[in-house]
Coordinates of C-alpha atoms and ligand atoms in Angstrom, one line a residue:
X12 CA 15.7 -23.9 -32.3
X13 CA 15.1 -21.0 -34.6
X14 CA 16.9 -21.8 -37.7
X15 CA 15.4 -23.8 -40.4
X16 CA 18.1 -25.2 -42.6
X17 CA 15.7 -27.1 -44.8
X18 CA 16.6 -26.9 -48.4
X19 CA 20.2 -25.9 -47.9
X20 CA 22.4 -27.8 -50.3
X21 CA 25.7 -29.4 -49.3
X22 CA 28.9 -28.5 -51.1
X23 CA 31.6 -30.8 -52.1
X24 CA 32.4 -33.7 -54.4
X25 CA 29.8 -36.3 -54.7
X26 CA 30.3 -39.6 -56.6
X27 CA 27.5 -40.1 -59.1
X28 CA 27.1 -43.8 -58.5
X29 CA 25.0 -44.1 -55.4
X30 CA 21.4 -43.0 -54.5
X31 CA 20.5 -39.3 -54.7
X32 CA 20.0 -38.2 -51.1
X33 CA 18.2 -35.1 -49.8
X34 CA 18.9 -34.2 -46.2
X35 CA 16.5 -31.8 -44.5
X36 CA 18.2 -30.3 -41.4
X37 CA 15.8 -28.7 -38.9
X38 CA 16.5 -26.8 -35.7
X39 CA 19.6 -25.2 -34.3
X40 CA 23.2 -24.9 -35.4
X41 CA 24.2 -27.9 -33.2
X42 CA 21.9 -30.1 -35.2
X43 CA 23.2 -28.6 -38.4
X44 CA 26.7 -29.8 -37.5
X45 CA 25.3 -33.3 -37.0
X46 CA 23.8 -33.0 -40.5
X47 CA 27.1 -31.9 -42.0
X48 CA 28.8 -34.9 -40.4
X49 CA 26.2 -37.2 -41.8
X50 CA 26.4 -35.7 -45.3
X51 CA 30.2 -36.3 -45.3
X52 CA 29.6 -40.0 -44.3
X53 CA 26.9 -40.4 -47.0
X54 CA 29.1 -38.9 -49.6
X55 CA 32.0 -41.1 -48.6
X56 CA 29.7 -44.1 -48.9
X57 CA 28.9 -43.1 -52.5
X58 CA 25.6 -41.2 -52.2
X59 CA 24.9 -38.2 -54.4
X60 CA 24.2 -35.6 -51.7
X61 CA 22.6 -32.2 -52.3
X62 CA 19.6 -33.5 -54.4
X63 CA 16.4 -31.6 -54.1
X64 CA 13.6 -33.4 -52.2
X65 CA 11.7 -33.9 -55.5
X66 CA 14.5 -35.7 -57.3
X67 CA 15.9 -37.6 -54.3
X68 CA 15.8 -41.4 -54.0
X69 CA 16.3 -41.2 -50.2
X70 CA 15.1 -38.3 -48.0
X71 CA 16.6 -38.0 -44.5
X72 CA 14.9 -35.6 -42.0
X73 CA 17.1 -34.5 -39.1
X74 CA 14.5 -33.4 -36.7
X75 CA 14.4 -30.9 -33.8
X76 CA 12.6 -31.7 -30.5
X77 CA 13.4 -28.6 -28.5
X78 CA 10.0 -27.0 -28.0
X79 CA 6.5 -27.4 -29.4
X80 CA 6.8 -25.2 -32.5
X81 CA 10.1 -26.9 -33.4
X82 CA 8.4 -30.3 -33.0
X83 CA 5.5 -29.2 -35.1
X84 CA 7.8 -28.1 -37.8
X85 CA 9.6 -31.4 -37.8
X86 CA 6.3 -33.3 -38.0
X87 CA 5.2 -31.0 -40.8
X88 CA 8.4 -31.9 -42.7
X89 CA 7.8 -35.6 -42.2
X90 CA 4.2 -35.3 -43.5
X91 CA 5.4 -33.3 -46.5
X92 CA 8.1 -35.8 -47.4
X93 CA 5.8 -38.8 -46.9
X94 CA 3.7 -37.4 -49.8
X95 CA 6.8 -37.4 -52.0
X96 CA 7.2 -41.1 -51.2
X97 CA 3.8 -41.7 -52.6
X98 CA 4.0 -39.4 -55.6
X99 CA 7.7 -38.7 -56.2
X100 CA 10.9 -40.5 -56.8
X101 CA 11.6 -41.0 -53.1
X102 CA 12.0 -44.7 -52.2
X103 CA 13.1 -44.4 -48.6
X104 CA 12.3 -41.9 -45.9
X105 CA 14.6 -41.9 -42.9
X106 CA 13.9 -39.8 -39.7
X107 CA 16.6 -39.0 -37.2
X108 CA 17.7 -36.4 -34.7
X109 CA 16.4 -34.9 -31.4
X110 CA 12.6 -35.6 -32.0
X111 CA 13.4 -39.1 -33.1
X112 CA 15.6 -39.6 -30.0
X113 CA 12.7 -38.6 -27.8
X114 CA 9.7 -40.1 -29.6
X115 CA 11.0 -43.0 -31.7
X116 CA 8.1 -45.3 -30.8
X117 CA 5.4 -42.7 -31.6
X118 CA 7.0 -41.8 -34.9
X119 CA 7.3 -45.5 -36.0
X120 CA 3.6 -46.0 -35.1
X121 CA 2.3 -42.7 -36.4
X122 CA 4.1 -42.7 -39.7
X123 CA 4.0 -46.0 -41.5
X124 CA 5.6 -44.2 -44.6
X125 CA 8.8 -43.7 -42.6
X126 CA 11.2 -46.6 -43.2
X127 CA 13.5 -46.1 -40.3
X128 CA 13.8 -43.9 -37.2
X129 CA 17.2 -43.2 -35.5
X130 CA 18.4 -41.2 -32.5
X131 CA 21.2 -38.6 -32.6
X132 CA 24.1 -41.0 -32.1
X133 CA 23.3 -43.5 -34.9
X134 CA 24.8 -41.9 -38.0
X135 CA 26.3 -45.2 -39.2
X136 CA 22.9 -46.8 -39.0
X137 CA 21.4 -44.0 -41.0
X138 CA 24.0 -44.6 -43.7
X139 CA 23.1 -48.3 -43.7
X140 CA 19.4 -47.4 -43.9
X141 CA 20.1 -45.4 -47.0
X142 CA 21.4 -48.7 -48.6
X143 CA 25.0 -47.7 -48.3
X144 CA 28.2 -49.1 -46.7
X145 CA 30.7 -46.7 -45.0
X146 CA 34.2 -47.4 -46.4
X147 CA 36.8 -48.4 -43.8
X148 CA 38.7 -45.2 -43.9
X149 CA 39.4 -42.1 -41.6
X150 CA 36.5 -40.0 -40.3
X151 CA 35.3 -38.1 -43.4
X152 CA 34.7 -34.9 -41.4
X153 CA 31.9 -32.6 -42.4
X154 CA 30.3 -31.4 -45.7
X155 CA 29.5 -27.8 -45.0
X156 CA 26.1 -26.4 -45.9
X157 CA 27.0 -22.9 -44.8
X158 CA 28.6 -20.4 -47.2
X159 CA 32.2 -21.5 -47.8
X160 CA 33.8 -18.9 -45.6
X161 CA 31.7 -19.6 -42.5
X162 CA 31.5 -22.7 -40.3
X163 CA 30.2 -23.7 -36.9
X164 CA 32.7 -25.2 -34.5
X165 CA 31.0 -27.4 -31.9
X166 CA 33.2 -27.6 -28.8
X167 CA 31.0 -29.8 -26.6
X168 CA 28.1 -32.2 -26.6
X169 CA 25.1 -32.3 -24.2
X170 CA 24.3 -30.3 -21.1
X171 CA 24.4 -30.7 -17.3
X172 CA 22.7 -27.5 -16.3
X173 CA 19.3 -29.1 -16.0
X174 CA 17.2 -25.9 -16.3
X175 CA 13.8 -26.9 -15.2
X176 CA 12.0 -26.3 -18.5
X177 CA 14.6 -27.9 -20.8
X178 CA 14.5 -31.4 -22.4
X179 CA 17.9 -31.1 -24.0
X180 CA 19.9 -33.0 -21.3
X181 CA 17.4 -35.8 -21.6
X182 CA 17.8 -35.8 -25.4
X183 CA 21.5 -35.1 -25.8
X184 CA 22.9 -36.4 -22.6
X185 CA 25.3 -35.0 -20.1
X186 CA 27.9 -32.3 -20.9
X187 CA 31.0 -33.6 -22.6
X188 CA 33.8 -31.2 -23.9
X189 CA 35.6 -32.3 -27.0
X190 CA 39.4 -32.5 -26.3
X191 CA 41.0 -29.2 -27.3
X192 CA 43.4 -30.8 -29.7
X193 CA 40.5 -32.3 -31.6
X194 CA 38.6 -29.0 -31.7
X195 CA 41.7 -27.1 -32.8
X196 CA 42.5 -29.7 -35.5
X197 CA 39.0 -29.4 -36.9
X198 CA 39.3 -25.6 -36.8
X199 CA 42.6 -25.7 -38.7
X200 CA 41.2 -28.1 -41.3
X201 CA 38.2 -25.9 -41.8
X202 CA 40.4 -22.8 -42.2
X203 CA 42.6 -24.7 -44.7
X204 CA 39.4 -25.5 -46.6
X205 CA 38.5 -21.8 -47.0
X206 CA 36.6 -21.0 -43.7
X207 CA 37.4 -17.4 -42.5
X208 CA 34.7 -17.1 -39.7
X209 CA 34.3 -19.8 -37.0
X210 CA 31.1 -19.7 -34.9
X211 CA 31.8 -21.4 -31.6
X212 CA 28.8 -23.4 -30.3
X213 CA 27.8 -26.0 -27.7
X214 CA 24.9 -26.2 -25.2
X215 CA 27.0 -24.1 -22.8
X216 CA 30.2 -22.9 -24.3
X217 CA 31.3 -21.2 -21.0
X218 CA 31.6 -24.6 -19.3
X219 CA 34.1 -25.8 -22.0
X220 CA 36.9 -27.9 -20.5
X221 CA 35.6 -28.0 -17.0
X222 CA 34.7 -31.7 -17.3
X223 CA 38.2 -32.9 -18.4
X224 CA 40.9 -32.8 -15.8
X225 CA 43.8 -30.6 -16.9
X226 CA 42.0 -29.4 -20.0
X227 CA 42.1 -25.8 -21.1
X228 CA 39.0 -23.6 -20.7
X229 CA 37.1 -21.5 -23.2
X230 CA 39.3 -18.3 -22.9
X231 CA 42.4 -20.4 -23.8
X232 CA 40.6 -22.3 -26.5
X233 CA 39.6 -19.0 -28.1
X234 CA 43.2 -17.8 -27.7
X235 CA 44.5 -20.8 -29.7
X236 CA 41.8 -20.2 -32.3
X237 CA 42.9 -16.6 -32.5
X238 CA 46.4 -17.8 -33.6
X239 CA 45.2 -19.7 -36.6
X240 CA 46.6 -17.9 -39.7
X241 CA 44.1 -16.7 -42.3
X242 CA 41.2 -17.1 -39.9
X243 CA 39.5 -13.6 -39.7
X244 CA 36.6 -13.8 -37.2
X245 CA 35.7 -15.9 -34.2
X246 CA 32.2 -15.6 -32.8
X247 CA 31.1 -17.0 -29.5
X248 CA 27.5 -18.3 -29.0
X249 CA 25.5 -20.0 -26.2
X250 CA 27.3 -18.7 -23.2
X251 CA 25.7 -19.1 -19.7
X252 CA 25.5 -16.1 -17.4
X253 CA 26.3 -18.2 -14.4
X254 CA 29.5 -19.4 -15.9
X255 CA 30.8 -16.3 -17.6
X256 CA 34.3 -15.6 -16.0
X257 CA 36.4 -12.5 -15.8
X258 CA 39.0 -14.4 -18.0
X259 CA 36.4 -14.6 -20.7
X260 CA 35.7 -10.9 -20.5
X261 CA 39.5 -10.4 -20.8
X262 CA 39.6 -12.6 -23.9
X263 CA 37.4 -10.0 -25.7
X264 CA 40.0 -7.4 -25.0
X265 CA 43.1 -9.4 -25.9
X266 CA 42.0 -11.5 -28.9
X267 CA 41.8 -9.4 -32.1
X268 CA 39.8 -12.0 -34.1
X269 CA 37.1 -12.5 -31.4
X270 CA 34.1 -10.5 -32.7
X271 CA 32.7 -7.9 -30.2
X272 CA 29.6 -10.0 -30.0
X273 CA 28.3 -12.3 -27.3
X274 CA 25.2 -14.5 -27.1
X275 CA 24.0 -14.8 -23.5
X276 CA 20.6 -16.5 -23.2
X277 CA 19.2 -15.0 -20.0
X278 CA 15.7 -16.6 -20.2
X279 CA 14.3 -14.3 -17.6
X280 CA 15.1 -11.4 -15.2
X281 CA 12.7 -11.9 -12.3
X282 CA 14.5 -13.5 -9.4
X283 CA 11.6 -15.7 -8.5
X284 CA 11.2 -17.0 -12.0
X285 CA 15.0 -17.5 -12.4
X286 CA 14.9 -19.7 -9.3
X287 CA 12.0 -21.7 -10.6
X288 CA 13.8 -22.1 -13.9
X289 CA 16.9 -23.3 -11.9
X290 CA 19.1 -20.9 -13.8
X291 CA 21.5 -20.5 -10.9
X292 CA 21.9 -16.8 -11.5
X293 CA 20.1 -13.7 -10.1
X294 CA 18.8 -10.6 -11.7
X295 CA 21.6 -8.6 -10.1
X296 CA 24.3 -11.0 -11.4
X297 CA 22.8 -10.7 -15.0
X298 CA 22.8 -6.9 -14.8
X299 CA 26.3 -6.8 -13.5
X300 CA 27.5 -9.1 -16.3
X301 CA 25.9 -6.9 -19.0
X302 CA 27.3 -3.8 -17.3
X303 CA 30.8 -5.4 -17.1
X304 CA 30.8 -6.5 -20.7
X305 CA 29.6 -3.1 -22.0
X306 CA 32.1 -1.1 -20.0
X307 CA 35.1 -3.5 -20.8
X308 CA 34.4 -4.0 -24.5
X309 CA 33.2 -0.8 -26.1
X310 CA 30.7 -1.5 -28.9
X311 CA 30.1 -5.1 -27.9
X312 CA 26.8 -6.4 -29.3
X313 CA 24.8 -8.6 -26.9
X314 CA 22.3 -11.2 -28.1
X315 CA 20.0 -12.8 -25.6
X316 CA 16.9 -15.0 -25.5
X317 CA 13.9 -14.9 -23.1
X318 CA 11.3 -17.4 -22.2
X319 CA 7.9 -15.9 -21.4
X320 CA 4.9 -17.5 -19.7
X321 CA 6.9 -19.9 -17.5
X322 CA 4.7 -21.6 -15.0
X323 CA 3.8 -19.2 -12.2
X324 CA 4.9 -16.1 -14.1
X325 CA 2.6 -13.3 -13.1
X326 CA 1.8 -10.3 -15.3
X327 CA 3.9 -8.2 -12.8
X328 CA 6.9 -10.5 -13.2
X329 CA 6.6 -10.3 -16.9
X330 CA 6.3 -6.5 -16.7
X331 CA 9.5 -6.5 -14.7
X332 CA 11.2 -8.3 -17.5
X333 CA 9.7 -6.0 -20.1
X334 CA 10.9 -2.8 -18.3
X335 CA 14.4 -4.2 -18.0
X336 CA 14.5 -5.2 -21.7
X337 CA 13.5 -1.6 -22.5
X338 CA 16.3 -0.3 -20.2
X339 CA 19.0 -2.7 -21.2
X340 CA 18.5 -2.2 -25.0
X341 CA 19.9 -5.5 -26.2
X342 CA 21.3 -5.5 -29.7
X343 CA 19.6 -8.8 -30.7
X344 CA 16.8 -10.6 -28.8
X345 CA 14.9 -13.8 -29.4
X346 CA 11.9 -14.9 -27.4
X347 CA 10.0 -18.1 -27.0
X348 CA 6.7 -18.8 -25.3
X349 CA 7.2 -21.5 -22.6
X350 CA 6.4 -24.9 -23.9
X351 CA 5.4 -27.7 -21.5
X352 CA 7.9 -30.4 -22.2
X353 CA 7.2 -33.9 -20.9
X354 CA 9.6 -35.2 -18.4
X355 CA 10.9 -31.8 -17.3
X356 CA 10.4 -30.5 -13.8
X357 CA 8.7 -27.4 -15.0
X358 CA 5.9 -29.4 -16.7
X359 CA 4.7 -30.5 -13.3
X360 CA 4.8 -27.0 -11.7
X361 CA 1.5 -25.4 -10.7
X362 CA 0.4 -22.2 -12.3
X363 CA 0.7 -23.0 -16.0
X364 CA 0.0 -19.8 -17.9
X365 CA -2.7 -19.9 -20.6
X366 CA -1.7 -20.0 -24.3
X367 CA -3.5 -16.6 -24.8
X368 CA -1.5 -14.9 -22.0
X369 CA 1.8 -16.4 -23.3
X370 CA 1.2 -15.2 -26.9
X371 CA 0.3 -11.7 -25.6
X372 CA 3.5 -11.5 -23.5
X373 CA 5.6 -12.8 -26.4
X374 CA 4.1 -10.1 -28.7
X375 CA 4.6 -7.3 -26.1
X376 CA 8.2 -8.3 -25.6
X377 CA 9.0 -8.6 -29.3
X378 CA 7.3 -5.2 -30.1
X379 CA 9.4 -3.5 -27.4
X380 CA 12.5 -5.1 -28.8
X381 CA 11.5 -4.2 -32.4
X382 CA 11.5 -0.5 -31.5
X383 CA 14.9 -0.8 -29.9
X384 CA 16.5 -2.8 -32.7
X385 CA 15.2 -0.5 -35.4
X386 CA 16.4 2.6 -33.5
X387 CA 19.8 1.1 -33.0
X388 CA 20.1 0.3 -36.7
X389 CA 19.0 3.8 -37.6
X390 CA 21.7 5.2 -35.3
X391 CA 24.4 3.3 -37.1
X392 CA 24.0 5.4 -40.3
X393 CA 27.4 6.8 -41.3
X394 CA 29.5 4.2 -39.4
X395 CA 32.2 2.5 -41.4
X396 CA 32.5 -1.2 -40.5
X397 CA 34.2 -4.3 -41.6
X398 CA 31.8 -6.9 -43.1
X399 CA 31.9 -10.2 -44.8
X400 CA 30.0 -10.9 -48.0
X401 CA 27.8 -14.0 -47.7
X402 CA 25.9 -14.3 -51.0
X403 CA 24.1 -12.3 -53.7
X404 CA 20.6 -10.9 -52.7
X405 CA 17.6 -11.2 -54.9
X406 CA 18.1 -7.5 -55.8
X407 CA 20.4 -6.9 -58.7
X408 CA 23.8 -5.6 -57.7
X409 CA 23.1 -6.0 -53.9
X410 CA 24.9 -8.5 -51.7
X411 CA 23.9 -10.0 -48.4
X412 CA 26.7 -9.3 -46.0
X413 CA 27.2 -9.3 -42.2
X414 CA 29.1 -7.0 -39.8
X415 CA 31.1 -8.3 -36.8
X416 CA 28.0 -7.8 -34.7
X417 CA 25.6 -9.9 -37.0
X418 CA 25.8 -13.7 -36.5
X419 CA 24.7 -15.9 -39.4
X420 CA 21.2 -17.3 -39.5
X421 CA 19.9 -15.7 -36.2
X422 CA 20.5 -11.9 -36.6
X423 CA 19.7 -9.4 -39.3
X424 CA 22.0 -8.9 -42.3
X425 CA 23.5 -6.0 -44.2
X426 CA 22.4 -5.3 -47.8
X427 CA 25.7 -4.2 -49.4
X428 CA 26.4 -2.5 -52.7
X429 CA 29.8 -2.1 -54.3
X430 CA 32.1 -3.1 -57.0
X431 CA 34.1 -6.3 -57.2
X432 CA 32.2 -8.0 -54.4
X433 CA 32.1 -11.8 -54.1
X434 CA 31.1 -14.3 -51.4
X435 CA 33.9 -14.5 -48.8
X436 CA 35.2 -11.0 -49.3
X437 CA 35.9 -9.0 -46.2
X438 CA 35.4 -5.3 -46.9
X439 CA 35.1 -1.9 -45.2
X440 CA 31.7 -0.4 -45.9
X441 CA 29.7 2.6 -44.9
X442 CA 26.3 2.2 -43.4
X443 CA 23.9 4.3 -45.5
X444 CA 20.6 3.4 -43.9
X445 CA 18.5 0.5 -42.4
X446 CA 15.5 -1.6 -43.3
X447 CA 14.0 -2.7 -40.0
X448 CA 16.3 -5.4 -38.5
X449 CA 18.7 -5.1 -41.4
X450 CA 21.3 -2.6 -42.4
X451 CA 22.1 -1.1 -45.8
X452 CA 25.7 -0.2 -46.7
X453 CA 28.0 0.7 -49.6
X454 CA 31.5 -0.7 -49.9
X455 CA 34.3 1.7 -49.4
X456 CA 36.8 -0.6 -51.1
X457 CA 38.2 0.1 -54.5
X458 CA 37.2 -2.7 -56.8
X459 CA 40.7 -4.4 -56.9
X460 CA 40.9 -4.6 -53.1
X461 CA 37.6 -6.5 -52.8
X462 CA 38.9 -9.0 -55.5
X463 CA 42.2 -9.5 -53.7
X464 CA 40.4 -10.3 -50.4
X465 CA 38.2 -12.8 -52.2
X466 CA 41.0 -14.7 -53.9
X467 CA 42.5 -15.1 -50.5
X468 CA 39.5 -17.3 -49.6
Ligands
SF4_517 S1 21.8 -24.5 -20.3 FE1 19.7 -25.0 -19.6 S2 18.4 -24.3 -21.3 FE2 20.5 -24.6 -22.1 S3 20.6 -26.7 -22.9 FE3 21.3 -26.7 -20.8 S4 19.5 -27.2 -19.6 FE4 18.8 -26.5 -21.6

């Protein structure tokens, strides 16, 4: 959705015998996990993964088909890589993922330079299209493209919620939880490989386990993750306000590794629009949930997303949302303009809002949130917080780090100075200021402490 992973390089051993493959992964973290699985398969089949697009023999584009801007970005990437096929070393261009699942025929007809188009469940076919044969061994797992200490953990596939604007159920199918043992095995393997932060994702993580008779639910799954030695942080994303249980609130109190951070995409706060969106939740329920979380879990950071310009949304209903956003003061907020997606019930609704009004509402909402986010960051000056070092910044001696309330890729970061810092180090640091959406901090750790933490990873 919002994350462009294009250009990220995969880590891990790569036999030098096969073709050089560049994989461009667009869209959300769920798509990124698919990309990581494919990279592991390609490497197991002998490809040299992690090549730049310019030096690659084969380019694979894992597309996103969520909303119009995401689709446009995917098309832009296909156009860009098609040029490399004419002028560069690229011999094969393969397109896969959500957009390909939805518009395979159109992509085949519109882009003759593309050699093959595959949906989201055809990874073996993608490997074959790269001219490779998968060895007959165990599932090769994933080749992470995130920093070594952080990984996404996808606990389910698909979605059954059928919100009226969303094409995801049509693209990714119905909701299927992965068996808990499989999820926990993967988590343990990731931690054994050096991961210290697990970011739990799925289209709706709060529904985890409800589709498998006798399966544990999300609070118990988190409790099992919490017991994994050497894992430091667990972060929960993509919860649904209609399915957020009291047990899950309790999990935040009892599990020490669960970061005081929750992502609850609310999408709107006007009752009439929520009904038209088929969100199965009311404004009062959303407000009660936020109030409950804030009173039960002191310091919890709440991330949400809103969709503005939904068909029939009046300026008054948008203003209602805007006023509530100003009152509720979310820690992180993303917003999208409604995108009319073919085949969704909302696309057929009367009262489609003009593009001009949608962009105005989007701008008004983001400006209101900007003021809140900047003020919240300024107020953190002087706080001493735990943070993890992700990577060096472009500024000499300054590292990019994140606190427990900053999720990778979607939130701001912390610019951290200090001695003995290295990627994967968990340190205590004092917030010395802020730069807009980002924080600035200085490590409180003596140099040897930072090094010890790092060697642990
Ligand atoms: S919960 Fe609604 S918005 Fe989210 S993926 Fe499912 S249908 Fe789409």
